[in-house]
Short mmCIF file of C-alpha atoms in Angstrom, two decimals:
data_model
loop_
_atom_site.label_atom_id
_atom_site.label_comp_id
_atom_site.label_asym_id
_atom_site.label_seq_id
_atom_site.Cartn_x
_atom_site.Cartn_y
_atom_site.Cartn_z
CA UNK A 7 -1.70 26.37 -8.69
CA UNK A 8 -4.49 24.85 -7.30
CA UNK A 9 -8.07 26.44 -8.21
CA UNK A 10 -11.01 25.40 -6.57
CA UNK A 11 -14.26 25.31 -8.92
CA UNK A 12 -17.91 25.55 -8.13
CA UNK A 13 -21.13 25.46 -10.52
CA UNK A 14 -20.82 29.00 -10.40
CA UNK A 15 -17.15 29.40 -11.93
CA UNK A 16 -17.30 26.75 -14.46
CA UNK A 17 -17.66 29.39 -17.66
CA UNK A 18 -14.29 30.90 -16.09
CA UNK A 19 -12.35 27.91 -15.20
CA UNK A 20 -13.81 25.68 -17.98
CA UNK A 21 -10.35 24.78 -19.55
CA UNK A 22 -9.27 23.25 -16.56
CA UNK A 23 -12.85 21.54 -16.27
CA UNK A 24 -11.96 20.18 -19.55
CA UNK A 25 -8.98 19.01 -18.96
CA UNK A 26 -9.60 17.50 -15.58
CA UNK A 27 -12.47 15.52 -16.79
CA UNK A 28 -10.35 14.29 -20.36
CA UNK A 29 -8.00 12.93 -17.38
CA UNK A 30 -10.50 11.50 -15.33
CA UNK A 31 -11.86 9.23 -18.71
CA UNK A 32 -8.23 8.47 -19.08
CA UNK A 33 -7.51 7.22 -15.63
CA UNK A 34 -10.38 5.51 -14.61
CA UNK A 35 -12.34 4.18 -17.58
CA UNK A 36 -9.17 3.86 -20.18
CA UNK A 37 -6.57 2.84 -17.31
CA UNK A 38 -8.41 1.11 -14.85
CA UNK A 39 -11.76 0.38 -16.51
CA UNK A 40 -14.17 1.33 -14.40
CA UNK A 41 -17.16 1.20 -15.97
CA UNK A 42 -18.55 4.90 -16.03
CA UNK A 43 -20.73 6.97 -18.57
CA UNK A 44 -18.54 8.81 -21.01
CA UNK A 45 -19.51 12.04 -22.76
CA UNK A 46 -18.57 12.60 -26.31
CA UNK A 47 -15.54 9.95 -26.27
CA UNK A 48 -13.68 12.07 -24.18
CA UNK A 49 -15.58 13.31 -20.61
CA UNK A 50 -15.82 11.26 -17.90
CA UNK A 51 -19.18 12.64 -16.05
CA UNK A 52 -21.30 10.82 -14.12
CA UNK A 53 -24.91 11.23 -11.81
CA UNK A 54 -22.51 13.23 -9.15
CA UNK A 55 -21.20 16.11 -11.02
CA UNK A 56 -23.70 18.41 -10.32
CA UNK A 57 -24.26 22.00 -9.61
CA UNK A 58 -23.47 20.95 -5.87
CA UNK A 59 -20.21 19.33 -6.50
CA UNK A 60 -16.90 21.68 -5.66
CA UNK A 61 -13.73 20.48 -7.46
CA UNK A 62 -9.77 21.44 -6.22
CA UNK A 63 -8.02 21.18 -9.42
CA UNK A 64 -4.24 21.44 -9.65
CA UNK A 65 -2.85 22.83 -13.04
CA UNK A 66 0.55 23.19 -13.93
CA UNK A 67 2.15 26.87 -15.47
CA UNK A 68 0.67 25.90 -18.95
CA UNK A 69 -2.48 25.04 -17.74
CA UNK A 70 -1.98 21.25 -18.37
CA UNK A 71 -4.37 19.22 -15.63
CA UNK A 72 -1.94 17.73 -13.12
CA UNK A 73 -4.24 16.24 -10.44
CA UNK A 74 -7.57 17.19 -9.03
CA UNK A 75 -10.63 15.97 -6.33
CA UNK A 76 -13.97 15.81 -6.23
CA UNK A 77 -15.69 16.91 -3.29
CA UNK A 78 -19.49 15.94 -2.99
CA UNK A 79 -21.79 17.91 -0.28
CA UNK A 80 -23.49 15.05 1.64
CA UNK A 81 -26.70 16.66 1.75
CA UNK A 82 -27.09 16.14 -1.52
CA UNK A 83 -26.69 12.48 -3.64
CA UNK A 84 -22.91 11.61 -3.27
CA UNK A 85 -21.39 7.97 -3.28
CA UNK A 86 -20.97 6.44 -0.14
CA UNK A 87 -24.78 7.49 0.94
CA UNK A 88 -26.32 6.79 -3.20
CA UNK A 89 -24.21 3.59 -3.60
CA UNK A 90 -22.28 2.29 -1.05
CA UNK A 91 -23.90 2.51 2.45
CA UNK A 92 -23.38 -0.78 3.19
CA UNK A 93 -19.33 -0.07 3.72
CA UNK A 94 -20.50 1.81 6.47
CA UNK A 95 -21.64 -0.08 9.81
CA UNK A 96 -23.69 2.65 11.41
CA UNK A 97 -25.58 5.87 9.29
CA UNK A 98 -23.83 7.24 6.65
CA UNK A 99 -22.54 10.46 8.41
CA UNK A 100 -24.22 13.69 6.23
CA UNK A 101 -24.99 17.09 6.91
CA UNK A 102 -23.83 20.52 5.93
CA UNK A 103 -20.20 20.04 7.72
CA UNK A 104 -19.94 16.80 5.94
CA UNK A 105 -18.01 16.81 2.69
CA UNK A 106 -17.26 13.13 0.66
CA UNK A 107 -14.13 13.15 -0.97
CA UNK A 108 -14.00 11.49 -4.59
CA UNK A 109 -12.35 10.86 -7.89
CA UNK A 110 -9.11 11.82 -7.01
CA UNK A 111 -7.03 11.76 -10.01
CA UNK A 112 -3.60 12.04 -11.46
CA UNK A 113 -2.54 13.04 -14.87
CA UNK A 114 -1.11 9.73 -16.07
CA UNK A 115 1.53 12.26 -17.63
CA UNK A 116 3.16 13.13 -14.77
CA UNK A 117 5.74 11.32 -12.74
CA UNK A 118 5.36 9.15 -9.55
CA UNK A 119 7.28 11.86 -7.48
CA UNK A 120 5.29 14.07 -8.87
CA UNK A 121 1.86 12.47 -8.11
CA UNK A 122 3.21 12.35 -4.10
CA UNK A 123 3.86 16.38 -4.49
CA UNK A 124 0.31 16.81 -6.22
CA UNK A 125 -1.44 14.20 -4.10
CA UNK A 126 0.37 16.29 -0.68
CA UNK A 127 -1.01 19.57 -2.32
CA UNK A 128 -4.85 18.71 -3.12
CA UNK A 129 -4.82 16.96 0.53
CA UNK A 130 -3.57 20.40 1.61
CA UNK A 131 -5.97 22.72 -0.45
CA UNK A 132 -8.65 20.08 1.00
CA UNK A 133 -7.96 21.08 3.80
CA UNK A 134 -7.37 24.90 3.62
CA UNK A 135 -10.81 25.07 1.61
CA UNK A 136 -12.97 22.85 4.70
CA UNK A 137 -11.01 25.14 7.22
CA UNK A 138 -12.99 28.62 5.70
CA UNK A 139 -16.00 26.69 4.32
CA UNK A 140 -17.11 25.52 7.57
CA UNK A 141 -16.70 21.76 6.66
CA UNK A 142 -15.22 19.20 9.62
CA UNK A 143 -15.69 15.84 8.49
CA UNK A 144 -14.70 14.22 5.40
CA UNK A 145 -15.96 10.84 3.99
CA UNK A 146 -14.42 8.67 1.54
CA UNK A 147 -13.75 5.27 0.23
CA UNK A 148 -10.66 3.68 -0.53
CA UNK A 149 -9.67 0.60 -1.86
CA UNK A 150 -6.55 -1.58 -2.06
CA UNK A 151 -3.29 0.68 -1.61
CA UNK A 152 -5.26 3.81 -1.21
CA UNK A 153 -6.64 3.32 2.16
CA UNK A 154 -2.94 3.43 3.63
CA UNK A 155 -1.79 6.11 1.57
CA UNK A 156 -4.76 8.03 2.79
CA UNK A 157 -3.75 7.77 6.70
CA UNK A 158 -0.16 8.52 5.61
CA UNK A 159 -1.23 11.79 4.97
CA UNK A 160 -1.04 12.24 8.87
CA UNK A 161 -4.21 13.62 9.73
CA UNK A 162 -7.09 11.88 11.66
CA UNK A 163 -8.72 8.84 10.11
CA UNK A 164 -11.00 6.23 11.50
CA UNK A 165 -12.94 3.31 9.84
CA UNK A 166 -16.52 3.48 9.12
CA UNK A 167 -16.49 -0.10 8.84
CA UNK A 168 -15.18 -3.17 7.07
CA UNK A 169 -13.25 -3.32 4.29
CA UNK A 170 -15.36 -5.41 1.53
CA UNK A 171 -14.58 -6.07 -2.27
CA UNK A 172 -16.41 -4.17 -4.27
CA UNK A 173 -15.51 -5.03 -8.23
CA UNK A 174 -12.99 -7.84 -6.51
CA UNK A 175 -10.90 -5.26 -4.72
CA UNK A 176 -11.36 -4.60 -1.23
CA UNK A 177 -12.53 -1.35 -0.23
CA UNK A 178 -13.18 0.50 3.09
CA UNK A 179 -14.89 3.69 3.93
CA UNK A 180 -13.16 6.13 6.08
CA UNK A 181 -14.08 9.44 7.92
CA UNK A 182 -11.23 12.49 8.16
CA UNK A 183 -11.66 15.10 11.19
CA UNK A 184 -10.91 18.46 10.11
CA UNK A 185 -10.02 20.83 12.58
CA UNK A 186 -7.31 23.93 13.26
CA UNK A 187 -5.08 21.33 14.31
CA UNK A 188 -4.74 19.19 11.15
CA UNK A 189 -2.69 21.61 8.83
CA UNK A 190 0.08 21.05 12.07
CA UNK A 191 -0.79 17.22 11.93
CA UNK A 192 0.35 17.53 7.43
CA UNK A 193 2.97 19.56 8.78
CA UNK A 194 3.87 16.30 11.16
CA UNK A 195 3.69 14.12 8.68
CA UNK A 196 5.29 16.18 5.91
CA UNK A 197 2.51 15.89 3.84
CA UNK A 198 1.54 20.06 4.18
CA UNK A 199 2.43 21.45 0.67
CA UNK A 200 0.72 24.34 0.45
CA UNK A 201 0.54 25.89 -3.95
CA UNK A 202 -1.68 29.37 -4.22
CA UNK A 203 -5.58 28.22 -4.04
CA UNK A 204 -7.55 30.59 -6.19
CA UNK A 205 -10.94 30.50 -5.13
CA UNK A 206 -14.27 31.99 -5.68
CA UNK A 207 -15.03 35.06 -3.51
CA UNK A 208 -15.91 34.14 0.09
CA UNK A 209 -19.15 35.59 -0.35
CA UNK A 210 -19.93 33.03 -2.73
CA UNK A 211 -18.29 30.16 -0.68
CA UNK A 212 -20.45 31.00 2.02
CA UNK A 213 -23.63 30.75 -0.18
CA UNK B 18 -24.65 -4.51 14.58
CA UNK B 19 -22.07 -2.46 14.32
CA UNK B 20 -18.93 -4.42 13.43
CA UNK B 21 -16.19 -2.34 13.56
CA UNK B 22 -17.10 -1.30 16.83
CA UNK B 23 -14.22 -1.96 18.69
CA UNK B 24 -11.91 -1.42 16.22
CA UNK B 25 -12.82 2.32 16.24
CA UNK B 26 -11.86 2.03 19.96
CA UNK B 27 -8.31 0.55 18.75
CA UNK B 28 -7.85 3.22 16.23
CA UNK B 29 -8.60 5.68 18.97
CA UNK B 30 -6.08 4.32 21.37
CA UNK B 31 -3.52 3.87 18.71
CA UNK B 32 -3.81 7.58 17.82
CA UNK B 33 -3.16 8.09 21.45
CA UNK B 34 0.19 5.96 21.62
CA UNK B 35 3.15 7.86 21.85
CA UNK B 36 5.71 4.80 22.15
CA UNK B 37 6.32 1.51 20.60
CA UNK B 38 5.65 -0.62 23.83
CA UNK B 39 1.61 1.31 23.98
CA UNK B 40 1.94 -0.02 20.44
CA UNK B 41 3.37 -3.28 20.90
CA UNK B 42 0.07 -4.06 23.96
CA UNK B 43 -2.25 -2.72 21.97
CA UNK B 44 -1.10 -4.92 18.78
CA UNK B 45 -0.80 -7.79 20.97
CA UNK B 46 -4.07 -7.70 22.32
CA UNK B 47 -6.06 -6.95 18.97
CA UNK B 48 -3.84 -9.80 17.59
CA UNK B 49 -5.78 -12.33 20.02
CA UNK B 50 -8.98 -10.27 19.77
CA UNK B 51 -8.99 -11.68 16.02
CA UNK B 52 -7.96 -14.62 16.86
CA UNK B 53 -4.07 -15.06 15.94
CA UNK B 54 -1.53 -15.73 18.82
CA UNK B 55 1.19 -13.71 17.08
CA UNK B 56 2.49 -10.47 15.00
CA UNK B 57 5.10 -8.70 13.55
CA UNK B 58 5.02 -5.21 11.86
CA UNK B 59 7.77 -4.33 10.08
CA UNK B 60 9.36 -2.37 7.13
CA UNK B 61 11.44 -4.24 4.37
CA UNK B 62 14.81 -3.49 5.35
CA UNK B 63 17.98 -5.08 5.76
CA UNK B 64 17.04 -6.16 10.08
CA UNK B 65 20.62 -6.43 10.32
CA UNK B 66 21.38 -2.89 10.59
CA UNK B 67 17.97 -1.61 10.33
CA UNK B 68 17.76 2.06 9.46
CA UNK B 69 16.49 4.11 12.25
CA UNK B 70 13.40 5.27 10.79
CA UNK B 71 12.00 1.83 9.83
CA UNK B 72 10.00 0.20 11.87
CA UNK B 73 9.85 -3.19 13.56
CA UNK B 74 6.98 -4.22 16.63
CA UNK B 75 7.31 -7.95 17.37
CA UNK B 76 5.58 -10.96 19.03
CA UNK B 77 7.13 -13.16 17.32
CA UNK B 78 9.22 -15.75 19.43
CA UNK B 79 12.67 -14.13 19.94
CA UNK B 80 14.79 -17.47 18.62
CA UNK B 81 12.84 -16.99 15.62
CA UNK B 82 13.39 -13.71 15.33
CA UNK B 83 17.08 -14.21 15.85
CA UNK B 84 17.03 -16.67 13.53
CA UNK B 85 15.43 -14.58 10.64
CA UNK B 86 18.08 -11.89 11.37
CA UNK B 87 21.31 -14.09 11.86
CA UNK B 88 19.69 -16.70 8.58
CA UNK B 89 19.69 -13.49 7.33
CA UNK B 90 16.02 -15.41 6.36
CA UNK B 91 14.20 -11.66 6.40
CA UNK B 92 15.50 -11.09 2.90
CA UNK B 93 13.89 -14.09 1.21
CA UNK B 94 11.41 -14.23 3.06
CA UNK B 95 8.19 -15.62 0.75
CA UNK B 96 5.75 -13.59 3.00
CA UNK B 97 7.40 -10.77 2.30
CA UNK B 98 8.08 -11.22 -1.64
CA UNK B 99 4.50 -12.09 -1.79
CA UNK B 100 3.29 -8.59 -0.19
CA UNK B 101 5.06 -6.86 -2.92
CA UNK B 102 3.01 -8.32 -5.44
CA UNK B 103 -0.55 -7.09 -3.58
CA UNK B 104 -2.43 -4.10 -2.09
CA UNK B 105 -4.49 -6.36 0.28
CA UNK B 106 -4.32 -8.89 2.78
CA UNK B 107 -3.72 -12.51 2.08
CA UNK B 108 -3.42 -15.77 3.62
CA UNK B 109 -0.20 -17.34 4.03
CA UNK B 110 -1.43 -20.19 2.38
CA UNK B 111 -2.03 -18.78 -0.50
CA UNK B 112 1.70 -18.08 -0.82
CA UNK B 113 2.61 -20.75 -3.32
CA UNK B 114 -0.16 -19.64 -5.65
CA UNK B 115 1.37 -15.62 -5.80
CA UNK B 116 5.14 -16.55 -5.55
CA UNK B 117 7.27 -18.98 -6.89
CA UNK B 118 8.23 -20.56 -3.86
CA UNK B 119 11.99 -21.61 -3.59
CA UNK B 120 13.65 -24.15 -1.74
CA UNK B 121 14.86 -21.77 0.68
CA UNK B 122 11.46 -20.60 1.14
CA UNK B 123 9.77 -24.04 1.58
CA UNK B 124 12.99 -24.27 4.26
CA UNK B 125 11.78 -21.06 5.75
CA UNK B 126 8.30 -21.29 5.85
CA UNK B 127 8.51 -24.95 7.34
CA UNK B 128 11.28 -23.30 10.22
CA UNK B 129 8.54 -20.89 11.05
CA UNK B 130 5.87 -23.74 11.40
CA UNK B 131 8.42 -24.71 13.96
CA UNK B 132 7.49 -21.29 16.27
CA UNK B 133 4.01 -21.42 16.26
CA UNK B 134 4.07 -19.55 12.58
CA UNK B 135 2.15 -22.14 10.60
CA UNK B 136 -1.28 -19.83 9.55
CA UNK B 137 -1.42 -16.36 9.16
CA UNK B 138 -2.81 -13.30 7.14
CA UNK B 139 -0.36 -10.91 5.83
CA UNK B 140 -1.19 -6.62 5.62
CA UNK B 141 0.51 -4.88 3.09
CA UNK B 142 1.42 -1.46 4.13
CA UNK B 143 3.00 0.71 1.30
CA UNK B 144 3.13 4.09 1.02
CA UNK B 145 4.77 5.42 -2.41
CA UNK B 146 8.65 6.63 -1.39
CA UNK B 147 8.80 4.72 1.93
CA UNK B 148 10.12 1.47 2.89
CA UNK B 149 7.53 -1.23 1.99
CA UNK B 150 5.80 -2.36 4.89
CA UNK B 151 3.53 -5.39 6.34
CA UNK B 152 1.56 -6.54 9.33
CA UNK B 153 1.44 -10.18 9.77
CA UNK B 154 -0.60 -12.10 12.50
CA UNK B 155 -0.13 -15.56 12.65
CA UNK B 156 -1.11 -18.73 14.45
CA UNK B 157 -0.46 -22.07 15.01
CA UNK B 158 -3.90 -22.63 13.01
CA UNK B 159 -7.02 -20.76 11.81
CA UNK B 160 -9.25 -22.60 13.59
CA UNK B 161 -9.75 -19.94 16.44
CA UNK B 162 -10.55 -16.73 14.07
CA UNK B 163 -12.84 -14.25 15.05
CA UNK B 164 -15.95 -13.40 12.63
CA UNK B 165 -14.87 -10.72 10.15
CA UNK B 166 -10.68 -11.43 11.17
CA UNK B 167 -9.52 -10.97 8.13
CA UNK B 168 -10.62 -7.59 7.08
CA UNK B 169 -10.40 -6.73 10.79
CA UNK B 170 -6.87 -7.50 10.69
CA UNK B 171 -6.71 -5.75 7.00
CA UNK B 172 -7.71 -2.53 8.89
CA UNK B 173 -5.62 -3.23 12.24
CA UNK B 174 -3.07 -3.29 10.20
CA UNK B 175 -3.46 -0.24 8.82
CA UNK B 176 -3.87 2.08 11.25
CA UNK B 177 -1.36 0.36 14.12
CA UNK B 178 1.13 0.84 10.76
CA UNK B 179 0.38 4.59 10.73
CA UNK B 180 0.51 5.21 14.17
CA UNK B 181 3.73 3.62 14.31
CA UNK B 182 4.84 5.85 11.61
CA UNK B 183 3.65 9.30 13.40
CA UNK B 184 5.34 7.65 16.66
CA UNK B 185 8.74 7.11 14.50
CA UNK B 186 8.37 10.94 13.11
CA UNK B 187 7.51 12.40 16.37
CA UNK B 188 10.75 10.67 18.27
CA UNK B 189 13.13 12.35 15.34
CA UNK B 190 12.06 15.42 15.85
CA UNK B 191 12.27 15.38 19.58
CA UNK B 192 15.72 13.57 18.61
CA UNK B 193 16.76 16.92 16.76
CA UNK B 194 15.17 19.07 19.25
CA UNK B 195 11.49 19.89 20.83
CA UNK B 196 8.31 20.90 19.09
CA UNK B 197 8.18 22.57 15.39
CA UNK B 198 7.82 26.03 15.96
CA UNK B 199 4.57 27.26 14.29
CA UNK B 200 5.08 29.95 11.54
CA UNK B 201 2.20 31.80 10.05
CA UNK B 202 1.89 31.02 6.51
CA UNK B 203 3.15 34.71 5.71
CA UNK B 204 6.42 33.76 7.26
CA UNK B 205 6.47 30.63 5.03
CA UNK B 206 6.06 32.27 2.18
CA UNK B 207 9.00 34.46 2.66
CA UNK B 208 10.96 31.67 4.07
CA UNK B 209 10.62 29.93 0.53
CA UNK B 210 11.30 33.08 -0.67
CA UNK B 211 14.75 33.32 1.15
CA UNK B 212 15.53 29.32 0.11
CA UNK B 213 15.61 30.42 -3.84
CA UNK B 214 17.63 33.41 -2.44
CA UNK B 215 15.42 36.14 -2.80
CA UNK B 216 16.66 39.45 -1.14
CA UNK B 217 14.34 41.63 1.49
CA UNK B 218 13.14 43.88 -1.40
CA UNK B 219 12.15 41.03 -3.54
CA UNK B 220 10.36 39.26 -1.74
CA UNK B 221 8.31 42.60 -0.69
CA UNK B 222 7.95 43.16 -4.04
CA UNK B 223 6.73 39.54 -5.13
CA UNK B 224 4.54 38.90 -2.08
CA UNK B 225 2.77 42.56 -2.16
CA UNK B 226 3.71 43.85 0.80
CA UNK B 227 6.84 46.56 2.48
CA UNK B 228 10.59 46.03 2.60
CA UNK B 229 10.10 45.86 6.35
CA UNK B 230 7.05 43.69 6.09
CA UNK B 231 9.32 40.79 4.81
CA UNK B 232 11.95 41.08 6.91
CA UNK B 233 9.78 41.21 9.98
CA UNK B 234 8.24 38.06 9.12
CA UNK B 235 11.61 36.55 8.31
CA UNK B 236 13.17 37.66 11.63
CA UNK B 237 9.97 36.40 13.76
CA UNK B 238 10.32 33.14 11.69
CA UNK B 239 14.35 32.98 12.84
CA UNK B 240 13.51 33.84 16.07
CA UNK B 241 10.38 32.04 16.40
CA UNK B 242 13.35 28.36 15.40
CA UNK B 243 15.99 30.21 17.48
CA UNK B 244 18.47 30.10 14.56
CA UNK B 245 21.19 33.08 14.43
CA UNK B 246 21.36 32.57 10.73
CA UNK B 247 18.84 32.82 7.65
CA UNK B 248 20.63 29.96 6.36
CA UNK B 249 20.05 27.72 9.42
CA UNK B 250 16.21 28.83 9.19
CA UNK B 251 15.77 27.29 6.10
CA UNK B 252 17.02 23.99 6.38
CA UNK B 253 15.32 23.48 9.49
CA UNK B 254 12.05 24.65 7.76
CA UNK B 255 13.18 22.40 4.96
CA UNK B 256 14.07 19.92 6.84
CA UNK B 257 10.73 19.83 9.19
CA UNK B 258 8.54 19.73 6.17
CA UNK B 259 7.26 23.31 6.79
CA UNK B 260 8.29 24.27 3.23
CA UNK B 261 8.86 21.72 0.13
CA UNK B 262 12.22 21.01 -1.85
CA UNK B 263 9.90 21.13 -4.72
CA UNK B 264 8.69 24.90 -3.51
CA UNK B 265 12.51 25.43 -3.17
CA UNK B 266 13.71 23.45 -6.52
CA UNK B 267 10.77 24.48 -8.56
#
């Protein structure tokens, strides 16, 4: 199952809060050593998980975090605009439509099959949740690997700009089109896996 | 300044390619854009008998080519070991300090100095459970390089990689037969339904709605793939990536 969280469902969904951001420390500060803040020895939270910030987080039947993404309104502080601008050549595209996509993260529990089937079903619930939230564009920045595995996904990608290291390892910003066509285009490309997305009540959404 | 300028243009035109020889011009003129006089994209497989939804786009002179298939030089190739050790671009002269390099890859390399291969900057392409992939552009030297070639190329080589993928996908399926039919995600959900071998009834009864309900969507979904058989419908939905194995195997 997939559930996408806002600031407003965190008291409901906060297990799987929990859990995604024990896997996030994991994974990017214990794995890969980035060097981010850590709450209590455990969290991984930093400057951009705010009340603004909408996470798709993909839990297996037990609960157990399996993969999730960060999604950052570009109205408000997010990476690409707060710390790496420079990756893109013209403005940093923002606005209301304009979604960044960050922190996407596997459990390091789970297989590599498995991370393609998780990976193909948070790209999908991406999707699904721009498609009724009114969002048409989304940002990110990908480095090494990544950036292909990204376009594999089969929908439409262009560059921002050049690729430049950042931390040694080249990275490149990149902009996604959302539109009715792209589920068809993760269809194309086999990448469409679509798991139950629990969501807040469109009311809410649209708020 | 906006430096990626015209590579948006590129990307545009190769999302707009719908064969390999669009691809091959369009890969052939970015290659001298940046400042190579050469290029071959290509998956690691055995070239001899290449499988037929690998992928191989070519400037490369065709003796050399010939001679890397009948050398049978594409499977030691140090270019190639090398791009399995990186995510990013490198120069081929930086070969010797990632690899190893063997005698029959000093032998190999110097053969390709021979056509015009003596530079060149290597793109890894690889996408977890497909053939690993690179873009190489190479020249007879570097001295002609455009500003910002290298992660120019890096990007190039990226995107003429996935278009040549979606090009490769889109001629099996026209291969099999014309256009996925478009089911509503209703029907998919009782088409994965019927795959674990739910009955009418059960699937109303999981999904919320009628006995009717569920076979009406299961009937427009067979009708919709022109299948005579429930069994057909499903392994052309499988097989089209409209529903998973893993929804099916779960």
């Amino acid at each position: 199952m997939t559930l996408v969280v806002k600031s407003d469902s965190y008291v409901r969904d906060q297990i799987a809060v929990a859990n995604m951001l024990r896997d996030r420390k994991r994974v990017f500060v214990d794995l890969l050593k980035w060097k981010l803040a850590v709450v209590d020895d455990e969290y991984e939270i930093d400057q951009f998980d705010h009340a603004g910030a909408v996470y798709l987080i993909c839990s297996d039947a037990d609960g157990n975090h399996r993969g999730s993404l960060r999604l950052l309104p570009t109205t408000a502080p997010h990476i690409l605009g707060s710390l790496f601008p420079d990756l893109c050549d013209g403005p940093v595209p923002t606005g209301p439509n304009v979604y960044e996509l960050t922190r996407g993260c596997f459990s390091p529990r789970i297989s590599a099959a498995e991370r393609r089937m998780v990976r193909n079903q948070l790209a999908t619930a991406a999707v699904e949740f721009a498609l009724c939230s009114g969002i048409d564009t989304f940002t990110c920045i990908a480095s090494g690997a990544l950036y292909s595995q990204i376009l594999a996904l089969g929908w439409m990608c262009e560059p921002l700009g050049l690729p430049r290291p950042i931390d040694r390892i080249l990275a490149g910003a990149l902009r996604i089109a959302v539109t009715r066509e792209t589920p068809r285009l993760l269809v194309e490309a086999g990448t469409y896996v679509r798991s139950p997305l629990e969501m807040a009540a469109p009311a809410s959404l649209a708020a | 300044m906006v430096k990626a300028d015209g590579l948006q243009d590129f990307v545009r035109r190769c999302n707009l390619a719908t064969d390999e020889q669009e691809l091959f011009a369009l890969l052939d003129e970015e290659t001298r854009l940046l400042g190579f006089e050469q290029f071959a994209m290509t998956h690691h497989v055995d070239l001899s008998s290449a499988p037929e939804d690998s992928i191989t786009i070519t400037s490369y002179h065709p003796a050399w080519v010939e001679k890397l298939i009948e050398r049978r030089y594409f499977a030691d190739d140090p270019i190639l070991s090398a791009s399995s050790r990186t995510a990013v671009g490198f120069l081929w002269s930086d070969v010797g300090k990632m690899i190893d390099l063997t005698d029959r890859q000093k032998e190999i390399l110097e053969m390709a100095r021979r056509y015009g291969l003596a530079e060149g900057f290597t793109v890894p392409v690889h996408v977890p459970g497909e053939y690993q992939g690179t873009c190489n552009f190479g020249a007879r030297s570097l001295d002609k390089l455009a500003p910002d070639a290298l992660p120019r190329a890096q990007l190039v080589g990226a995107f003429a990689f996935e278009a040549a993928r979606r090009i490769v996908r889109a001629r099996r399926r026209v291969g099999r037969r014309g256009d996925i039919p478009a089911l509503t995600a209703r029907q998919l959900d009782c088409v994965t339904l019927v795959a674990i071998g739910k009955t009418d009834w059960e699937i109303g009864r999981i999904l919320g709605i009628s006995e009717s309900t569920a076979h009406e969507h299961i009937e427009a979904a067979r009708k919709r793939y022109g299948v005579a058989k429930r069994t057909q419908l499903v392994i052309r939905a499988l097989f089209d990536g409209q529903i998973s194995f893993s929804d099916v195997l779960q």
